[in-house]
């Protein structure tokens, strides 16, 4: 079986293509080409991530309050969202969200090639959508969606709106490659309607109308308790649905998802990738974040709920496939390309990649313990850490309690992939001392930005020291 190994060039390769990598080589390679996204979608982007901004612990948008009593799932739009650190998201003001959203999407559709982004608009009766849900044609619970959070009172107000024929905001579906539809925007609304017709709230309790103000006499009733004319009014209600076709180019689908995702509960970039690039790759990432050594390093018993750990693993494979010379910004596009080009990998490709990751993360843990990929502590001006200083468990005092730093993740994981594990463990103290001293050096501190030049220089500095230790 061929081994998934580091690539020495920046051109795309299949997961099983082995590239001969010459350690310490500084030869630059041509950045691989990638699809160009219209500037109308991206805006002027300057991705200059500060070292501490790439921390795994950077703030991500919180899960919405389960007691949110707002009637609708508002989705907002703003000017282009800054492309910052991989795990950092910034929300926008939510003024006139529905109007802004549709104006923004219309501008997007006008700017791009219609063949690249196809959105079908249609009205479906509640009855027809419920039938599709019951037959499994519409997925109310795609893996990237948040759980149902509406209260019975909030859901009841929606049902009353249907009876009153009050317009309900447009819902967005995404057609998967299998032809099924996933609810991108409108899950709370559609789940409420479906649950009421099933006479059972998502928590398993009977769904009885509560808090109605216009039709107060309907309070306490289930769907089957309603008069036939009310039932028919609900079932015949037209839902406006926009469906993103499966023939749309993934890059543009990603942008639409981001714009729909500018509301109160944002998905981070990896959660968006997980829904757009469904396939063998997403399954592989889901499996690898259960790796016991990664969990120990992450200091957690379970994978991260917001998929930050999956993005770490994705970064490893992207760096392996392109080599540091193939790294480009914005990082979002670099990682999108990695998933898009390899989402339909073969089981053998996935097996080789899994073996490579498991072997490398084990070596990282065996050397650095759960301090792997975390910032180091200053030891004083002009002072150096010796091998004796880091013997046994004493090395832990030279690391901070900070979160995993993705720049350090990239550098260490890439450098450890091809090394002889037995030889590396014999030189454990030497490697630890060298890594700590390098991290505390002024030379290394000057490379505290995530741009292609800094990534290459940082990798070359550490690679040269590691090669000298292991020669």
GROMACS .gro file of C-alpha atoms in nm:
model
  471
    1UNK     CA    1   0.000   0.000   0.000
    2UNK     CA    2   0.128   0.346  -0.085
    3UNK     CA    3   0.190   0.582   0.204
    4UNK     CA    4   0.041   0.928   0.223
    5UNK     CA    5   0.346   1.152   0.251
    6UNK     CA    6   0.447   1.515   0.244
    7UNK     CA    7   0.435   1.690  -0.089
    8UNK     CA    8   0.731   1.891  -0.212
    9UNK     CA    9   0.531   2.087  -0.461
   10UNK     CA   10   0.227   2.309  -0.464
   11UNK     CA   11   0.034   2.148  -0.747
   12UNK     CA   12  -0.276   1.944  -0.662
   13UNK     CA   13  -0.212   1.573  -0.625
   14UNK     CA   14  -0.437   1.280  -0.549
   15UNK     CA   15  -0.417   1.159  -0.188
   16UNK     CA   16  -0.223   0.845  -0.286
   17UNK     CA   17   0.039   1.024  -0.497
   18UNK     CA   18   0.367   1.005  -0.309
   19UNK     CA   19   0.600   1.300  -0.360
   20UNK     CA   20   0.971   1.281  -0.278
   21UNK     CA   21   1.034   1.551  -0.024
   22UNK     CA   22   1.385   1.681   0.031
   23UNK     CA   23   1.423   1.800   0.388
   24UNK     CA   24   1.545   2.150   0.442
   25UNK     CA   25   1.498   2.246   0.079
   26UNK     CA   26   1.400   2.607   0.039
   27UNK     CA   27   1.321   2.595  -0.331
   28UNK     CA   28   0.997   2.779  -0.391
   29UNK     CA   29   0.727   2.628  -0.606
   30UNK     CA   30   0.450   2.782  -0.807
   31UNK     CA   31   0.130   2.839  -0.615
   32UNK     CA   32  -0.138   2.612  -0.748
   33UNK     CA   33  -0.419   2.775  -0.936
   34UNK     CA   34  -0.763   2.799  -0.784
   35UNK     CA   35  -1.105   2.913  -0.902
   36UNK     CA   36  -1.145   3.286  -0.878
   37UNK     CA   37  -1.437   3.407  -0.671
   38UNK     CA   38  -1.584   3.739  -0.787
   39UNK     CA   39  -1.468   4.035  -0.584
   40UNK     CA   40  -1.835   4.125  -0.545
   41UNK     CA   41  -1.860   3.822  -0.318
   42UNK     CA   42  -1.536   3.851  -0.126
   43UNK     CA   43  -1.469   4.222  -0.100
   44UNK     CA   44  -1.119   4.354  -0.036
   45UNK     CA   45  -0.958   4.091   0.182
   46UNK     CA   46  -0.635   4.131   0.371
   47UNK     CA   47  -0.566   3.814   0.567
   48UNK     CA   48  -0.295   3.916   0.812
   49UNK     CA   49  -0.360   3.690   1.107
   50UNK     CA   50  -0.169   3.774   1.420
   51UNK     CA   51  -0.013   3.480   1.598
   52UNK     CA   52  -0.251   3.496   1.892
   53UNK     CA   53  -0.548   3.533   1.656
   54UNK     CA   54  -0.485   3.184   1.525
   55UNK     CA   55  -0.536   3.033   1.870
   56UNK     CA   56  -0.778   2.746   1.887
   57UNK     CA   57  -0.942   2.921   2.176
   58UNK     CA   58  -1.042   3.230   1.979
   59UNK     CA   59  -1.402   3.329   2.019
   60UNK     CA   60  -1.659   3.163   1.797
   61UNK     CA   61  -2.023   3.258   1.778
   62UNK     CA   62  -2.220   3.109   2.068
   63UNK     CA   63  -2.519   2.883   2.035
   64UNK     CA   64  -2.839   3.087   2.042
   65UNK     CA   65  -3.029   3.117   2.367
   66UNK     CA   66  -3.278   2.832   2.385
   67UNK     CA   67  -3.534   3.076   2.524
   68UNK     CA   68  -3.528   3.298   2.217
   69UNK     CA   69  -3.887   3.417   2.183
   70UNK     CA   70  -3.846   3.593   1.850
   71UNK     CA   71  -4.105   3.459   1.609
   72UNK     CA   72  -3.888   3.427   1.306
   73UNK     CA   73  -3.540   3.291   1.242
   74UNK     CA   74  -3.401   3.616   1.111
   75UNK     CA   75  -3.112   3.589   0.872
   76UNK     CA   76  -2.909   3.899   0.810
   77UNK     CA   77  -2.666   4.038   0.564
   78UNK     CA   78  -2.394   4.296   0.588
   79UNK     CA   79  -2.093   4.410   0.398
   80UNK     CA   80  -1.840   4.136   0.324
   81UNK     CA   81  -1.743   3.959   0.645
   82UNK     CA   82  -1.373   3.996   0.736
   83UNK     CA   83  -1.177   3.678   0.666
   84UNK     CA   84  -0.985   3.653   0.990
   85UNK     CA   85  -0.840   3.360   1.181
   86UNK     CA   86  -0.973   3.017   1.096
   87UNK     CA   87  -1.169   2.997   1.420
   88UNK     CA   88  -1.263   3.363   1.458
   89UNK     CA   89  -1.597   3.496   1.341
   90UNK     CA   90  -1.742   3.846   1.361
   91UNK     CA   91  -2.112   3.909   1.353
   92UNK     CA   92  -2.280   4.206   1.186
   93UNK     CA   93  -2.557   4.446   1.279
   94UNK     CA   94  -2.902   4.301   1.224
   95UNK     CA   95  -3.097   4.605   1.105
   96UNK     CA   96  -3.358   4.530   0.842
   97UNK     CA   97  -3.216   4.184   0.808
   98UNK     CA   98  -3.463   4.030   0.566
   99UNK     CA   99  -3.451   4.325   0.326
  100UNK     CA  100  -3.072   4.340   0.340
  101UNK     CA  101  -3.042   3.966   0.288
  102UNK     CA  102  -3.246   3.954  -0.029
  103UNK     CA  103  -3.086   4.267  -0.169
  104UNK     CA  104  -2.745   4.113  -0.102
  105UNK     CA  105  -2.839   3.781  -0.261
  106UNK     CA  106  -2.990   3.952  -0.565
  107UNK     CA  107  -2.665   4.145  -0.609
  108UNK     CA  108  -2.470   3.820  -0.580
  109UNK     CA  109  -2.685   3.648  -0.841
  110UNK     CA  110  -2.649   3.946  -1.073
  111UNK     CA  111  -2.272   3.958  -1.042
  112UNK     CA  112  -2.187   3.593  -1.097
  113UNK     CA  113  -2.235   3.358  -1.387
  114UNK     CA  114  -2.591   3.223  -1.370
  115UNK     CA  115  -2.464   2.877  -1.459
  116UNK     CA  116  -2.231   2.883  -1.157
  117UNK     CA  117  -2.505   2.953  -0.904
  118UNK     CA  118  -2.854   2.826  -0.971
  119UNK     CA  119  -3.131   2.907  -0.724
  120UNK     CA  120  -3.479   2.784  -0.805
  121UNK     CA  121  -3.769   2.980  -0.658
  122UNK     CA  122  -4.109   2.820  -0.602
  123UNK     CA  123  -4.408   2.807  -0.370
  124UNK     CA  124  -4.495   2.474  -0.209
  125UNK     CA  125  -4.797   2.404   0.007
  126UNK     CA  126  -4.733   2.302   0.364
  127UNK     CA  127  -4.892   1.968   0.280
  128UNK     CA  128  -4.645   1.898  -0.004
  129UNK     CA  129  -4.342   1.991   0.208
  130UNK     CA  130  -4.463   1.777   0.500
  131UNK     CA  131  -4.507   1.487   0.258
  132UNK     CA  132  -4.147   1.530   0.137
  133UNK     CA  133  -4.023   1.532   0.498
  134UNK     CA  134  -4.215   1.215   0.580
  135UNK     CA  135  -4.077   1.042   0.269
  136UNK     CA  136  -3.720   1.144   0.354
  137UNK     CA  137  -3.685   1.382   0.060
  138UNK     CA  138  -3.631   1.683   0.287
  139UNK     CA  139  -3.378   1.660   0.571
  140UNK     CA  140  -3.480   1.877   0.864
  141UNK     CA  141  -3.169   1.788   1.062
  142UNK     CA  142  -2.854   1.820   0.851
  143UNK     CA  143  -2.541   1.770   1.060
  144UNK     CA  144  -2.437   2.135   1.035
  145UNK     CA  145  -2.763   2.276   1.172
  146UNK     CA  146  -2.825   2.376   1.531
  147UNK     CA  147  -3.082   2.190   1.736
  148UNK     CA  148  -3.444   2.300   1.765
  149UNK     CA  149  -3.465   2.584   2.020
  150UNK     CA  150  -3.810   2.736   1.986
  151UNK     CA  151  -4.060   2.727   2.272
  152UNK     CA  152  -4.418   2.599   2.240
  153UNK     CA  153  -4.542   2.958   2.267
  154UNK     CA  154  -4.318   3.079   1.985
  155UNK     CA  155  -4.411   2.786   1.761
  156UNK     CA  156  -4.780   2.839   1.838
  157UNK     CA  157  -4.758   3.200   1.719
  158UNK     CA  158  -4.621   3.074   1.389
  159UNK     CA  159  -4.916   2.834   1.351
  160UNK     CA  160  -5.155   3.121   1.424
  161UNK     CA  161  -4.981   3.324   1.153
  162UNK     CA  162  -5.050   3.046   0.902
  163UNK     CA  163  -5.417   3.047   0.996
  164UNK     CA  164  -5.424   3.427   0.957
  165UNK     CA  165  -5.244   3.395   0.621
  166UNK     CA  166  -4.962   3.620   0.738
  167UNK     CA  167  -4.655   3.586   0.508
  168UNK     CA  168  -4.376   3.365   0.640
  169UNK     CA  169  -4.014   3.452   0.546
  170UNK     CA  170  -3.860   3.261   0.257
  171UNK     CA  171  -3.693   2.929   0.337
  172UNK     CA  172  -3.373   2.809   0.173
  173UNK     CA  173  -3.304   2.448   0.077
  174UNK     CA  174  -2.986   2.297  -0.065
  175UNK     CA  175  -3.008   2.011  -0.312
  176UNK     CA  176  -2.742   1.750  -0.236
  177UNK     CA  177  -2.571   1.534  -0.496
  178UNK     CA  178  -2.812   1.252  -0.408
  179UNK     CA  179  -3.107   1.474  -0.498
  180UNK     CA  180  -3.233   1.517  -0.143
  181UNK     CA  181  -3.302   1.859   0.006
  182UNK     CA  182  -3.142   1.996   0.322
  183UNK     CA  183  -3.293   2.289   0.510
  184UNK     CA  184  -3.030   2.564   0.511
  185UNK     CA  185  -3.247   2.842   0.650
  186UNK     CA  186  -3.589   2.794   0.808
  187UNK     CA  187  -3.533   2.485   1.021
  188UNK     CA  188  -3.702   2.630   1.328
  189UNK     CA  189  -4.010   2.735   1.130
  190UNK     CA  190  -4.041   2.415   0.931
  191UNK     CA  191  -3.980   2.194   1.234
  192UNK     CA  192  -4.253   2.383   1.421
  193UNK     CA  193  -4.504   2.330   1.140
  194UNK     CA  194  -4.415   1.963   1.093
  195UNK     CA  195  -4.430   1.898   1.469
  196UNK     CA  196  -4.771   2.061   1.503
  197UNK     CA  197  -4.917   1.850   1.224
  198UNK     CA  198  -4.766   1.540   1.389
  199UNK     CA  199  -4.927   1.655   1.718
  200UNK     CA  200  -4.593   1.611   1.898
  201UNK     CA  201  -4.339   1.874   2.000
  202UNK     CA  202  -3.971   1.789   1.928
  203UNK     CA  203  -3.916   1.710   2.297
  204UNK     CA  204  -4.180   1.435   2.276
  205UNK     CA  205  -4.459   1.620   2.456
  206UNK     CA  206  -4.802   1.683   2.297
  207UNK     CA  207  -4.799   1.998   2.084
  208UNK     CA  208  -5.094   2.204   2.207
  209UNK     CA  209  -5.137   2.562   2.091
  210UNK     CA  210  -5.033   2.807   2.361
  211UNK     CA  211  -5.046   3.185   2.395
  212UNK     CA  212  -5.261   3.261   2.090
  213UNK     CA  213  -5.399   3.615   2.101
  214UNK     CA  214  -5.627   3.633   1.797
  215UNK     CA  215  -5.772   3.281   1.803
  216UNK     CA  216  -5.772   3.246   2.181
  217UNK     CA  217  -6.033   2.970   2.164
  218UNK     CA  218  -5.779   2.745   1.988
  219UNK     CA  219  -5.541   2.744   2.285
  220UNK     CA  220  -5.491   2.394   2.421
  221UNK     CA  221  -5.581   2.222   2.094
  222UNK     CA  222  -5.365   1.990   1.884
  223UNK     CA  223  -5.377   1.974   1.504
  224UNK     CA  224  -5.628   1.686   1.507
  225UNK     CA  225  -5.848   1.883   1.751
  226UNK     CA  226  -5.884   2.172   1.506
  227UNK     CA  227  -6.190   2.221   1.290
  228UNK     CA  228  -6.140   2.087   0.938
  229UNK     CA  229  -6.134   2.436   0.786
  230UNK     CA  230  -5.840   2.535   1.008
  231UNK     CA  231  -5.657   2.215   0.918
  232UNK     CA  232  -5.705   2.281   0.546
  233UNK     CA  233  -5.595   2.643   0.585
  234UNK     CA  234  -5.267   2.526   0.740
  235UNK     CA  235  -5.207   2.244   0.490
  236UNK     CA  236  -5.282   2.468   0.190
  237UNK     CA  237  -5.062   2.755   0.311
  238UNK     CA  238  -4.798   2.839   0.044
  239UNK     CA  239  -4.436   2.835   0.163
  240UNK     CA  240  -4.191   3.032  -0.047
  241UNK     CA  241  -3.881   2.817  -0.097
  242UNK     CA  242  -3.552   2.899  -0.271
  243UNK     CA  243  -3.355   2.587  -0.360
  244UNK     CA  244  -2.980   2.602  -0.429
  245UNK     CA  245  -2.931   2.351  -0.710
  246UNK     CA  246  -2.675   2.072  -0.683
  247UNK     CA  247  -2.532   2.190  -1.017
  248UNK     CA  248  -2.414   2.514  -0.855
  249UNK     CA  249  -2.039   2.553  -0.809
  250UNK     CA  250  -1.941   2.482  -0.445
  251UNK     CA  251  -1.747   2.809  -0.405
  252UNK     CA  252  -2.057   3.013  -0.479
  253UNK     CA  253  -2.275   2.789  -0.265
  254UNK     CA  254  -2.031   2.856   0.021
  255UNK     CA  255  -2.073   3.230  -0.025
  256UNK     CA  256  -2.454   3.206  -0.026
  257UNK     CA  257  -2.444   2.993   0.288
  258UNK     CA  258  -2.225   3.254   0.457
  259UNK     CA  259  -2.469   3.531   0.369
  260UNK     CA  260  -2.762   3.330   0.499
  261UNK     CA  261  -2.554   3.259   0.807
  262UNK     CA  262  -2.511   3.622   0.916
  263UNK     CA  263  -2.796   3.601   1.164
  264UNK     CA  264  -2.792   3.544   1.537
  265UNK     CA  265  -2.655   3.190   1.524
  266UNK     CA  266  -2.362   3.169   1.287
  267UNK     CA  267  -2.198   2.856   1.160
  268UNK     CA  268  -1.821   2.878   1.152
  269UNK     CA  269  -1.630   2.811   0.831
  270UNK     CA  270  -1.565   2.443   0.902
  271UNK     CA  271  -1.932   2.382   0.978
  272UNK     CA  272  -2.013   2.538   0.641
  273UNK     CA  273  -1.757   2.317   0.466
  274UNK     CA  274  -1.908   2.018   0.637
  275UNK     CA  275  -2.245   2.084   0.476
  276UNK     CA  276  -2.124   2.188   0.129
  277UNK     CA  277  -1.850   1.932   0.064
  278UNK     CA  278  -2.030   1.623   0.193
  279UNK     CA  279  -1.853   1.301   0.100
  280UNK     CA  280  -1.570   1.068   0.200
  281UNK     CA  281  -1.360   1.362   0.325
  282UNK     CA  282  -1.620   1.482   0.576
  283UNK     CA  283  -1.658   1.124   0.701
  284UNK     CA  284  -1.279   1.096   0.740
  285UNK     CA  285  -1.252   1.417   0.942
  286UNK     CA  286  -1.540   1.309   1.164
  287UNK     CA  287  -1.358   0.984   1.239
  288UNK     CA  288  -1.011   1.132   1.294
  289UNK     CA  289  -1.117   1.382   1.561
  290UNK     CA  290  -1.199   1.081   1.779
  291UNK     CA  291  -0.828   0.990   1.784
  292UNK     CA  292  -0.728   0.935   2.148
  293UNK     CA  293  -0.399   1.124   2.115
  294UNK     CA  294  -0.569   1.425   1.959
  295UNK     CA  295  -0.828   1.427   2.237
  296UNK     CA  296  -0.550   1.414   2.499
  297UNK     CA  297  -0.371   1.705   2.333
  298UNK     CA  298  -0.697   1.890   2.306
  299UNK     CA  299  -0.759   1.811   2.675
  300UNK     CA  300  -1.107   1.690   2.605
  301UNK     CA  301  -1.300   1.364   2.626
  302UNK     CA  302  -1.509   1.435   2.318
  303UNK     CA  303  -1.461   1.607   1.980
  304UNK     CA  304  -1.530   1.979   1.962
  305UNK     CA  305  -1.899   2.063   1.915
  306UNK     CA  306  -1.820   2.340   1.664
  307UNK     CA  307  -1.576   2.130   1.456
  308UNK     CA  308  -1.264   2.335   1.532
  309UNK     CA  309  -1.071   2.012   1.569
  310UNK     CA  310  -1.187   1.899   1.224
  311UNK     CA  311  -1.043   2.218   1.080
  312UNK     CA  312  -0.711   2.141   1.248
  313UNK     CA  313  -0.701   1.798   1.083
  314UNK     CA  314  -0.802   1.954   0.750
  315UNK     CA  315  -0.513   2.203   0.780
  316UNK     CA  316  -0.274   1.913   0.828
  317UNK     CA  317  -0.385   1.744   0.507
  318UNK     CA  318  -0.388   2.072   0.313
  319UNK     CA  319  -0.031   2.146   0.423
  320UNK     CA  320   0.079   1.793   0.343
  321UNK     CA  321  -0.068   1.809  -0.003
  322UNK     CA  322   0.066   2.149  -0.103
  323UNK     CA  323   0.383   2.180   0.111
  324UNK     CA  324   0.431   2.518   0.285
  325UNK     CA  325   0.509   2.673  -0.053
  326UNK     CA  326   0.154   2.599  -0.166
  327UNK     CA  327  -0.009   2.776   0.129
  328UNK     CA  328  -0.211   3.078   0.022
  329UNK     CA  329  -0.450   3.332   0.168
  330UNK     CA  330  -0.727   3.381   0.241
  331UNK     CA  331  -0.695   3.062   0.444
  332UNK     CA  332  -1.064   2.995   0.394
  333UNK     CA  333  -1.009   2.951   0.021
  334UNK     CA  334  -0.704   2.730   0.079
  335UNK     CA  335  -0.904   2.494   0.299
  336UNK     CA  336  -1.212   2.509   0.076
  337UNK     CA  337  -0.999   2.400  -0.218
  338UNK     CA  338  -0.854   2.109  -0.022
  339UNK     CA  339  -1.201   1.975   0.059
  340UNK     CA  340  -1.353   2.049  -0.280
  341UNK     CA  341  -1.081   1.873  -0.479
  342UNK     CA  342  -1.071   1.563  -0.259
  343UNK     CA  343  -1.423   1.519  -0.122
  344UNK     CA  344  -1.478   1.211  -0.340
  345UNK     CA  345  -1.157   1.029  -0.247
  346UNK     CA  346  -1.149   0.650  -0.257
  347UNK     CA  347  -1.161   0.436   0.059
  348UNK     CA  348  -0.795   0.346   0.004
  349UNK     CA  349  -0.702   0.716  -0.016
  350UNK     CA  350  -0.889   0.777   0.307
  351UNK     CA  351  -0.716   0.482   0.471
  352UNK     CA  352  -0.371   0.611   0.379
  353UNK     CA  353  -0.455   0.959   0.505
  354UNK     CA  354  -0.591   0.819   0.830
  355UNK     CA  355  -0.277   0.613   0.886
  356UNK     CA  356  -0.056   0.916   0.822
  357UNK     CA  357  -0.248   1.137   1.063
  358UNK     CA  358  -0.269   0.876   1.338
  359UNK     CA  359   0.104   0.805   1.316
  360UNK     CA  360   0.199   1.174   1.323
  361UNK     CA  361  -0.034   1.284   1.603
  362UNK     CA  362   0.088   0.991   1.817
  363UNK     CA  363   0.449   1.098   1.773
  364UNK     CA  364   0.357   1.458   1.859
  365UNK     CA  365   0.190   1.341   2.181
  366UNK     CA  366   0.473   1.103   2.270
  367UNK     CA  367   0.723   1.390   2.250
  368UNK     CA  368   0.527   1.693   2.370
  369UNK     CA  369   0.239   1.542   2.568
  370UNK     CA  370  -0.066   1.764   2.594
  371UNK     CA  371   0.163   2.068   2.562
  372UNK     CA  372   0.193   1.998   2.190
  373UNK     CA  373   0.112   2.298   1.969
  374UNK     CA  374   0.077   2.533   2.267
  375UNK     CA  375   0.279   2.854   2.309
  376UNK     CA  376   0.598   2.840   2.513
  377UNK     CA  377   0.682   3.047   2.821
  378UNK     CA  378   0.969   3.300   2.809
  379UNK     CA  379   1.274   3.180   3.003
  380UNK     CA  380   1.448   3.513   3.036
  381UNK     CA  381   1.653   3.725   2.800
  382UNK     CA  382   1.959   3.546   2.670
  383UNK     CA  383   1.877   3.220   2.851
  384UNK     CA  384   1.852   2.883   2.680
  385UNK     CA  385   1.670   2.568   2.784
  386UNK     CA  386   1.896   2.263   2.808
  387UNK     CA  387   1.820   1.894   2.762
  388UNK     CA  388   1.853   1.847   3.138
  389UNK     CA  389   1.588   2.114   3.196
  390UNK     CA  390   1.326   1.920   3.001
  391UNK     CA  391   1.394   1.569   3.130
  392UNK     CA  392   1.091   1.379   3.256
  393UNK     CA  393   0.782   1.594   3.308
  394UNK     CA  394   0.975   1.911   3.387
  395UNK     CA  395   0.935   2.030   3.027
  396UNK     CA  396   0.571   2.125   3.101
  397UNK     CA  397   0.679   2.434   3.294
  398UNK     CA  398   0.818   2.579   2.973
  399UNK     CA  399   0.475   2.584   2.805
  400UNK     CA  400   0.182   2.814   2.874
  401UNK     CA  401  -0.168   2.693   2.955
  402UNK     CA  402  -0.290   2.868   2.643
  403UNK     CA  403  -0.495   2.706   2.370
  404UNK     CA  404  -0.359   2.522   2.068
  405UNK     CA  405  -0.197   2.759   1.821
  406UNK     CA  406  -0.270   2.663   1.461
  407UNK     CA  407   0.055   2.808   1.328
  408UNK     CA  408   0.250   2.582   1.564
  409UNK     CA  409   0.021   2.295   1.464
  410UNK     CA  410   0.110   2.346   1.098
  411UNK     CA  411   0.482   2.363   1.164
  412UNK     CA  412   0.511   2.065   1.398
  413UNK     CA  413   0.270   1.828   1.224
  414UNK     CA  414   0.433   1.884   0.886
  415UNK     CA  415   0.784   1.833   1.021
  416UNK     CA  416   0.702   1.515   1.215
  417UNK     CA  417   0.525   1.328   0.936
  418UNK     CA  418   0.820   1.156   0.770
  419UNK     CA  419   1.057   1.114   1.064
  420UNK     CA  420   1.167   0.785   1.217
  421UNK     CA  421   0.958   0.767   1.535
  422UNK     CA  422   1.207   0.549   1.723
  423UNK     CA  423   1.496   0.786   1.651
  424UNK     CA  424   1.283   1.090   1.738
  425UNK     CA  425   1.185   0.946   2.076
  426UNK     CA  426   1.549   0.870   2.154
  427UNK     CA  427   1.618   1.241   2.095
  428UNK     CA  428   1.306   1.360   2.278
  429UNK     CA  429   1.484   1.592   2.522
  430UNK     CA  430   1.695   1.744   2.245
  431UNK     CA  431   1.387   1.807   2.031
  432UNK     CA  432   1.197   1.961   2.323
  433UNK     CA  433   1.482   2.197   2.412
  434UNK     CA  434   1.532   2.300   2.050
  435UNK     CA  435   1.161   2.367   1.999
  436UNK     CA  436   1.127   2.575   2.317
  437UNK     CA  437   1.438   2.780   2.240
  438UNK     CA  438   1.327   2.843   1.882
  439UNK     CA  439   0.981   2.956   1.992
  440UNK     CA  440   1.137   3.201   2.236
  441UNK     CA  441   1.385   3.342   1.983
  442UNK     CA  442   1.346   3.687   1.828
  443UNK     CA  443   1.402   3.536   1.484
  444UNK     CA  444   1.098   3.312   1.522
  445UNK     CA  445   0.887   3.586   1.681
  446UNK     CA  446   0.929   3.800   1.368
  447UNK     CA  447   0.733   3.540   1.174
  448UNK     CA  448   0.415   3.588   1.374
  449UNK     CA  449   0.185   3.647   1.078
  450UNK     CA  450   0.011   3.390   0.861
  451UNK     CA  451   0.121   3.476   0.511
  452UNK     CA  452   0.292   3.248   0.258
  453UNK     CA  453   0.639   3.396   0.312
  454UNK     CA  454   0.620   3.366   0.690
  455UNK     CA  455   0.483   3.012   0.675
  456UNK     CA  456   0.771   2.896   0.456
  457UNK     CA  457   1.035   3.075   0.663
  458UNK     CA  458   0.896   2.940   0.987
  459UNK     CA  459   0.892   2.586   0.851
  460UNK     CA  460   1.247   2.610   0.717
  461UNK     CA  461   1.381   2.737   1.049
  462UNK     CA  462   1.238   2.448   1.247
  463UNK     CA  463   1.301   2.187   0.977
  464UNK     CA  464   1.671   2.272   0.969
  465UNK     CA  465   1.703   2.225   1.345
  466UNK     CA  466   1.504   1.901   1.349
  467UNK     CA  467   1.701   1.755   1.058
  468UNK     CA  468   2.028   1.834   1.237
  469UNK     CA  469   1.906   1.656   1.551
  470UNK     CA  470   1.790   1.345   1.364
  471UNK     CA  471   2.071   1.311   1.110
   0.00000   0.00000   0.00000
